[in-house]
Every structure is written in structure tokens, then in C-alpha cells.
Amino acid sequence: MARFLLRRCLLTLPVLFFVSLIVFTLIALVPGDPARIMLGEEASPEALQALRREMGLDQPVVVRYLRWLEHIGRGDFGRSLRDRRPVLETLLQKLPVTLELAAASLLVAWAIAIPAGILAAWRQRTVVDYAATTVALAGISIPNFWLGIMLIYLLAVNLRWLPPSGYVEPWVDLGRNLRLMVMPSIVLGTGLAALVMRVLRSSMLEVLGADYVRTARAKGLGERLVVGRHALRNALIPVVTIMGLQLGGLLGGAVITETIFAVPGIGRLVVEAILTRDYPMVQGAVLFVALGVVVTNLLVDLGYAWLDPRIRYEAGP
């Protein structure tokens, strides 16, 4: 396991390098002058030239990339063009909001998908199975923006059960924080639950037909014990993969959901940075998200070993 961890950590370096290269190249190709964005349209040519020289924009693209990469290695993601704050400081400030939303969405997904997937596989080709499958297809098909708007209209405007949008830190007002997180977590969680339910159902059907499950039943174990203890744990392996990939996407920022519900997370930050052409913020946010995805995939691989002790990560010959 130690060798596996070391190998995976070393593999993250080329992954992050290529991500940084792609991000920097794409941003460099975007039309627009960061110096003019900072100083405004009325700035004199001399002021613009001085700022470009200060920011290194008068250097070739390769030189600018190497300098940016050197600063990234020191933990310096640059400064925002809008407010001149350090990019990393802003990202770390927004990260807890996105993590809270991602965790709440995963809880909603697990609460819906695990029971539905088990029941659909256990009661295969029954009304329960068909109903769960239909709901899962609907959950996958419904766009997040439509579901979010409908929830706001129903729960906030008509019934007035929940506030429509916004965010309050949990240490300021925990009750309002939880109420504000309900609708965005439902929007993200239901779509994820539909996918997880379909994967869990297929995996459970495969596991329930395995020899060791038939042996457990032949020994006289109850059906609930067979399903819950012997089948579910092995059936969760592909589910962990799906959840890990989706968590990486959530860390990247649920852009549409955060925008609809005015949640000040990383997704909304990226949208605002793109609209204002805040290139350092966009570059830093994408690289920051890529690191989160890599770490999430590493945790998923470790989860395999916990779910199935037969899995051993050993270096190849």
C-alpha cells in the first residue's frame, strides 16, 4: 500500500503539469488585454505599457508560462485582476462553501440511491423495480437548472418553507445555513442519486447471483442478512467509483446550481472570473480543482481496498 501511495502521488505531478499547460495555453488564446481590464478604457498607452511590463505580459508566452509555473511551485497562484487579492486566498475562502454543498449533495444521493438500488435488485421485475428505474431515468433526464427553478417557485415562492437563495456561514446561523442548503443539495443530489441507483442495481444483480451468495442462502441465513452483509459490500465497489468521480465534479463547482441559488462557492467564482476576464483567477481555480479531482481519485482507490480485502495494490514487475 505504501508503494502504491508513493506511485500515485508521483503520477499526480505530470497530470497537474499537463493540466496547467492546457489551462495556460487556452487562457493565452482568449482575446482581451488584462492591463486594460484593470486600468479601464480611459487609461493612457504609457500606463498600459507600464502595467504590462510589471505583469510580465510583454514577455513571450513560454517565458510567462515558466514564470507562472515557478510561482505555482511556491504556492503563489497570482493575484486577481478584479480586487488584487491573492488567488489562493480567495480559493481557500470559497472551498468550505463548495465542500459543504458537495457533502450535503452526497448525503441526499446516498439516502435515495442505496435503499432504492437494493430494493430494485432484490425485487427484480416487480412494481418496485419498475418504479425505481422510472424515477432514476427521470432524475437523470431532468436538467439541474429547471429543477432548481421549480424548487424555488414551489418551496420558496408558493409555500414559503425555505429561503430562495443565498448563503450564511454555519457558525453564524446554523439553522438558516441548513435551510439555505436544502434546495441546492436536493438539485445536485437527486441527479447523482439516479445515476448511483442504476449502477448499484446492476451491481447488486450481478453479486446476488454469485456462488458465495448462494452458499450463504444454502446455510440458512436470512435474506436481509445475505443482502446487507454479503452482497451489498461487494456491490458498492462500482458505486464508489461513480461517487468519487461525481465528487470530483462537485469540487470543481456545481456552476449552474451555485449560480441559481447564489451560493458563493468555487463554481460561482469561476463564472464571475470568466465574465470579468479575471484570467489569473480562472487559471488558479482550474488547477486547484484538478488537484482536488486527483486527490479524490486517490481516496476512491483506497476505498476499494477497504471494501474488498482481496484487492491489493502492488507495483508491477
mmCIF file of C-alpha atoms in Angstrom, residues 27 30-34 37 81 273-274 276-284:
data_model
loop_
_atom_site.group_PDB
_atom_site.id
_atom_site.type_symbol
_atom_site.label_atom_id
_atom_site.label_comp_id
_atom_site.label_asym_id
_atom_site.label_seq_id
_atom_site.Cartn_x
_atom_site.Cartn_y
_atom_site.Cartn_z
ATOM 1 C CA ILE A 27 -6.223 31.470 -21.420
ATOM 2 C CA VAL A 30 -8.504 34.285 -25.197
ATOM 3 C CA PRO A 31 -8.813 37.787 -26.698
ATOM 4 C CA GLY A 32 -8.564 40.703 -24.329
ATOM 5 C CA ASP A 33 -5.964 42.779 -22.521
ATOM 6 C CA PRO A 34 -5.705 42.186 -18.756
ATOM 7 C CA ILE A 37 -9.285 45.479 -17.838
ATOM 8 C CA LEU A 81 -7.310 41.279 -11.672
ATOM 9 C CA ALA A 273 -13.983 35.329 -13.171
ATOM 10 C CA ILE A 274 -14.817 34.332 -16.751
ATOM 11 C CA THR A 276 -14.883 39.722 -15.875
ATOM 12 C CA ARG A 277 -11.920 38.166 -17.716
ATOM 13 C CA ASP A 278 -10.065 37.602 -14.478
ATOM 14 C CA TYR A 279 -7.525 35.267 -16.088
ATOM 15 C CA PRO A 280 -5.315 34.553 -13.047
ATOM 16 C CA MET A 281 -8.395 33.537 -11.068
ATOM 17 C CA VAL A 282 -9.597 31.208 -13.836
ATOM 18 C CA GLN A 283 -6.177 29.579 -14.171
ATOM 19 C CA GLY A 284 -5.749 29.149 -10.447
#
